[in-house]
Amino acid sequence: MTEMQYTKQPGKDVGFERIRRITGYLVGTMDKWNDAKKAEEHDRVKHDLPS
Amino acid sequence: MQRAGVRTIKKRDGRVVLYDETKIANAILKALTAAGEEDAAAAARLANEVGEAMAEHHGKDSYRIEDIQDEAEKALMRAGFEAAAKKYILYRAQRTHVRESNTALMKACDEITNADARKSNLKRDNANVDGNTAMGSMLQIGSVAAKTYNSSHLLTEEQAQAHSEGFIHIHDFDFYSLTTTCCQIDIDKMFSGGFSTGHGYLREPQDIQSYAALACIAIQSNQNDQHGGQSIPNFDFGLGKGVAKTYRRLFAENLAKAMQLLAPEEPFDKERAKALCGEIAKKTGVGPQLEGDKAFLDALRLALSALTEEAEKIVRFATESAAKETDRRTFQAMEALVHNLNSMHSRAGAQTPFSSINYGTDTSPEGRMVIKNVLLATEQGLGHGETPIFPIQIFKLKTGVNYEKDDPNYDLFEMACRCSAKRLFPNFTNLDAPYNIKYYQEGRPETEVATMGCRTRVMGNVYDPEREIAFGRGNLSFTSINLPRIAIEAEKDEARFYKNLDSMLELVTRQLLDRFEIQAKKKVRNYPFLMGQGVWLDSDKLGPDDEVREVLKHGTLSIGFIGLAETLAALFGHHHGESREMQEKGLAIVRHMYDFCQAKSAEEGMNFTLLATPAEGLSGRFIRMDKKRYGEIPGVTDHDYYTNSFHVPVYCSISAYDKIQIEAPYHALTPAGHITYVELDGDTAQNLEAFMAVVRCMHDAGVGYGSINHPVDRDPVCGYVGIIHDVCPRCGRREGEEIPMERLAELKKHYPSLTEFMGID
């Protein structure tokens, strides 16, 4: 059982998990990231493909 | 004689103690002795002078240690003991330094003990250590203590200063005196004949499920001997053998089953089936194997037809059932491996082993079955559909093997893309790139470049040019240079930049060699698994008390760098993502460092390699210091992070194609490791053709290692995995919102495995 399963209101205060690649690897959801990397992730722009 | 005025003094911690002139005399005598002027009488006389001066110059309530020391220095100078005065000052400074680092250490311990990891950067320095747990905190306390000791005892003054002031960063500094970084474990060799973990001997495995379980154990055991990650370079080749054994056993079992059903008059059990297969194998040279061997099957049919008329049917049943069951077992084995590697712990339970697996080039049916199933298990995800963080998976691309439509493993390349589009792994390494293909020899998997997940690559070998292979080798240690700092200090003077870069490269070289000296003096018994079990190349030739110096030389000493983009911006005003001219400048800088490493390698007979540093904690550390030193410089220090190695900055608007073309040439210059990413939006990533096109573009441009980033979100409440903008497409809730009971009941009908909630009927 995880913490969020003990509730009468399923989903209340439960956020979405966001997995992103930090460098070559993943580190789980972004709450584990350090502040600099969080800022970097925030700034990332998508790269277009030629259509 | 003691003056009436000085009876007590106040110590640094605030305690008040009796004034004791002999203590001062002793300290002065020590300084005199150190200067070669031992003179007890002079020491007593000077101590007396100190007392008098104290009473005269200082207020009664403020007799402090520092005042006494000031007076002692003056007394020594006055009496003409200049050398001794210098010794005294030096000693005093050293003590201050030790005291300050002790204070810093205690402060850090305090933060580790009391702060919540979510609020403390110190505790999130390594995202794979959970700083909120007991073992994680213990590891962190050990880490800060080791760092304090290492910097005051093992570094030269110059190195310590460069590190603490952020000119360079010595990675894994807490392990400075203890071990080396990482290793590519030849899992095939490891399994041949079994191995020992130090707590018991494990027999050579006989089934794909034990192969997979022991692969995890090997990674875990080796992780405890090193501070970096562990990788298996030949996952498909190694575990394929387990598939073959499983198939052989299941074939005999199914043969017996079919016989019992279709030829019940003939007593034919598992043992007899095994014996028969064994006999035929001896004659034909092959046993039962996936996608059968004609000679074996013909001989088996012949042998069975002497016993029953159903031989044909029986052989077909055995062949088909064994294949199906082997496939199933292999999937379960891969599923267990992925689960294990995300849940098992190493390092006193504080850390999930940092694991990587490389595969893609084994074209045997067994190897292909391994690859297919590890991809399927990864795609499926963990128990609640979570994306597996480990192992980092690397698919090796090779023309003639899996890259072109007609290649035998092309279907697996497609599967790899599909999996990566959903789960971010595998990444792709490119055996066809010129600097990789030069090592490649067909039929020798050890000559295929393999990657340690974050990016570490070890192939060339100046120490032993006959052994330019991936297996049994790894990085020993690495140190990164704060490139933007050098550029800022050069004040747009390019020549000055290169001059300062050279002296920094020299400093780092010296430091890497000093660290190597510490590592080299260790014995085999200091690395019970890595060396004791012969994982590291040539360590099987050493005894437990032999020094590891020579075999360690197969490893690499790497010089890394961060922030090429900011470096260019500081020197010239813009970066290599913005103009062709800057690209030339950028390549010149990186080539300069590459050439330096080549020259050092030749000079020292050691593998110095240039690394495109995978900066995680470092991206913030350097820029925070530089902001403080130089203020906000546009394009240089005006973000919260320095750009990763040679990357085009993440905020730069650029097409995928251009980014790849710009970054590719740097891969050839960074043999210690590199990676290029492309960011795709979620919808594009779900288009398999588009996804493959990007991978192919990287391959053709000569990118050595690359991957595609795209958002992977999950709603833990309903279990949806995919892209979630504001509203979960499955359950319709927003972040933090509750799902109404009726909606939950409805969802449960569609998704029976939906999360259970306590407190709800």
Short mmCIF file of N, CA and C in Angstrom, two decimals, chain B residues 435 561 564-565 568 575-577 579-591 593-594 610-612 645-648 659-671 673-676 701-704:
data_model
loop_
_atom_site.label_atom_id
_atom_site.label_comp_id
_atom_site.label_asym_id
_atom_site.label_seq_id
_atom_site.Cartn_x
_atom_site.Cartn_y
_atom_site.Cartn_z
N TYR B 435 34.65 6.50 -35.38
CA TYR B 435 35.50 6.26 -34.21
C TYR B 435 35.07 5.03 -33.42
N PHE B 561 34.33 18.45 -19.29
CA PHE B 561 34.09 19.90 -19.37
C PHE B 561 32.59 20.14 -19.41
N LEU B 564 30.19 24.50 -22.92
CA LEU B 564 30.84 25.05 -24.12
C LEU B 564 30.06 26.27 -24.64
N ALA B 565 28.73 26.18 -24.58
CA ALA B 565 27.90 27.27 -25.10
C ALA B 565 28.19 28.57 -24.35
N LEU B 568 31.65 30.03 -25.21
CA LEU B 568 31.67 30.78 -26.48
C LEU B 568 31.00 32.13 -26.30
N HIS B 575 26.84 31.67 -29.16
CA HIS B 575 27.27 30.27 -29.05
C HIS B 575 27.14 29.49 -30.36
N HIS B 576 27.56 28.25 -30.33
CA HIS B 576 27.66 27.43 -31.54
C HIS B 576 26.31 27.01 -32.12
N GLY B 577 25.22 27.24 -31.36
CA GLY B 577 23.91 26.99 -31.93
C GLY B 577 23.45 28.16 -32.78
N SER B 579 25.73 30.31 -34.84
CA SER B 579 26.43 30.63 -36.10
C SER B 579 27.48 29.57 -36.43
N ARG B 580 27.73 29.46 -37.69
CA ARG B 580 28.72 28.52 -38.20
C ARG B 580 30.13 28.87 -37.68
N GLU B 581 30.36 30.16 -37.59
CA GLU B 581 31.66 30.63 -37.10
C GLU B 581 31.90 30.14 -35.67
N MET B 582 30.86 30.24 -34.85
CA MET B 582 30.99 29.81 -33.46
C MET B 582 31.17 28.30 -33.37
N GLN B 583 30.52 27.59 -34.31
CA GLN B 583 30.70 26.14 -34.35
C GLN B 583 32.19 25.81 -34.57
N GLU B 584 32.83 26.56 -35.47
CA GLU B 584 34.27 26.34 -35.71
C GLU B 584 35.07 26.63 -34.45
N LYS B 585 34.71 27.72 -33.77
CA LYS B 585 35.42 28.07 -32.53
C LYS B 585 35.22 26.99 -31.47
N GLY B 586 33.98 26.51 -31.38
CA GLY B 586 33.66 25.49 -30.39
C GLY B 586 34.44 24.21 -30.66
N LEU B 587 34.45 23.82 -31.92
CA LEU B 587 35.19 22.60 -32.27
C LEU B 587 36.68 22.77 -31.99
N ALA B 588 37.19 23.98 -32.22
CA ALA B 588 38.62 24.22 -31.98
C ALA B 588 38.95 24.03 -30.50
N ILE B 589 38.08 24.53 -29.64
CA ILE B 589 38.31 24.40 -28.19
C ILE B 589 38.29 22.93 -27.78
N VAL B 590 37.28 22.22 -28.24
CA VAL B 590 37.15 20.82 -27.83
C VAL B 590 38.27 19.98 -28.45
N ARG B 591 38.62 20.29 -29.69
CA ARG B 591 39.72 19.57 -30.32
C ARG B 591 41.03 19.82 -29.56
N MET B 593 41.38 20.29 -26.39
CA MET B 593 41.38 19.44 -25.19
C MET B 593 41.58 17.98 -25.56
N TYR B 594 40.99 17.58 -26.70
CA TYR B 594 41.16 16.21 -27.19
C TYR B 594 42.64 15.94 -27.48
N LEU B 610 38.94 12.50 -23.15
CA LEU B 610 38.10 13.69 -22.95
C LEU B 610 36.63 13.28 -22.81
N LEU B 611 36.00 13.83 -21.81
CA LEU B 611 34.62 13.46 -21.49
C LEU B 611 33.68 14.64 -21.65
N ALA B 612 32.56 14.40 -22.31
CA ALA B 612 31.49 15.41 -22.35
C ALA B 612 30.67 15.19 -21.08
N SER B 645 27.95 19.86 -21.19
CA SER B 645 29.07 19.61 -22.12
C SER B 645 29.01 20.48 -23.39
N PHE B 646 28.93 19.84 -24.55
CA PHE B 646 28.95 20.59 -25.82
C PHE B 646 27.55 20.85 -26.36
N HIS B 647 26.53 20.62 -25.54
CA HIS B 647 25.17 20.75 -26.07
C HIS B 647 24.84 22.18 -26.50
N VAL B 648 23.95 22.25 -27.48
CA VAL B 648 23.32 23.52 -27.79
C VAL B 648 22.38 23.79 -26.61
N LYS B 659 20.26 20.61 -34.69
CA LYS B 659 20.89 20.29 -33.41
C LYS B 659 21.80 19.08 -33.57
N ILE B 660 21.30 18.08 -34.25
CA ILE B 660 22.08 16.86 -34.46
C ILE B 660 23.34 17.15 -35.27
N GLN B 661 23.17 17.93 -36.33
CA GLN B 661 24.34 18.23 -37.18
C GLN B 661 25.39 19.02 -36.40
N ILE B 662 24.95 19.91 -35.54
CA ILE B 662 25.91 20.73 -34.79
C ILE B 662 26.62 19.88 -33.74
N GLU B 663 25.90 19.03 -33.06
CA GLU B 663 26.52 18.28 -31.95
C GLU B 663 27.32 17.06 -32.40
N ALA B 664 26.96 16.48 -33.55
CA ALA B 664 27.61 15.24 -33.98
C ALA B 664 29.15 15.30 -34.01
N PRO B 665 29.75 16.34 -34.59
CA PRO B 665 31.22 16.31 -34.69
C PRO B 665 31.93 16.29 -33.33
N TYR B 666 31.26 16.72 -32.28
CA TYR B 666 31.88 16.69 -30.95
C TYR B 666 31.98 15.27 -30.41
N HIS B 667 31.13 14.40 -30.90
CA HIS B 667 31.16 13.01 -30.42
C HIS B 667 32.51 12.36 -30.74
N ALA B 668 33.03 12.68 -31.93
CA ALA B 668 34.31 12.09 -32.33
C ALA B 668 35.45 12.56 -31.43
N LEU B 669 35.27 13.72 -30.79
CA LEU B 669 36.35 14.32 -29.99
C LEU B 669 36.23 14.00 -28.50
N THR B 670 35.19 13.28 -28.11
CA THR B 670 34.97 13.00 -26.69
C THR B 670 34.86 11.50 -26.44
N PRO B 671 35.99 10.79 -26.62
CA PRO B 671 35.94 9.32 -26.53
C PRO B 671 35.62 8.79 -25.14
N GLY B 673 33.10 9.63 -23.49
CA GLY B 673 31.64 9.54 -23.39
C GLY B 673 30.95 10.82 -23.81
N HIS B 674 29.77 10.63 -24.36
CA HIS B 674 29.01 11.76 -24.93
C HIS B 674 27.57 11.31 -25.09
N ILE B 675 26.69 12.25 -25.24
CA ILE B 675 25.30 11.92 -25.60
C ILE B 675 24.67 13.15 -26.23
N THR B 676 23.79 12.91 -27.18
CA THR B 676 23.00 14.00 -27.77
C THR B 676 21.53 13.69 -27.57
N ALA B 701 24.49 11.07 -39.00
CA ALA B 701 25.32 12.26 -38.77
C ALA B 701 26.59 11.91 -37.99
N GLY B 702 26.67 10.69 -37.47
CA GLY B 702 27.86 10.29 -36.71
C GLY B 702 27.75 10.56 -35.22
N VAL B 703 26.52 10.71 -34.72
CA VAL B 703 26.32 10.80 -33.28
C VAL B 703 26.62 9.41 -32.69
N GLY B 704 27.45 9.36 -31.66
CA GLY B 704 27.85 8.06 -31.11
C GLY B 704 26.83 7.47 -30.17
#
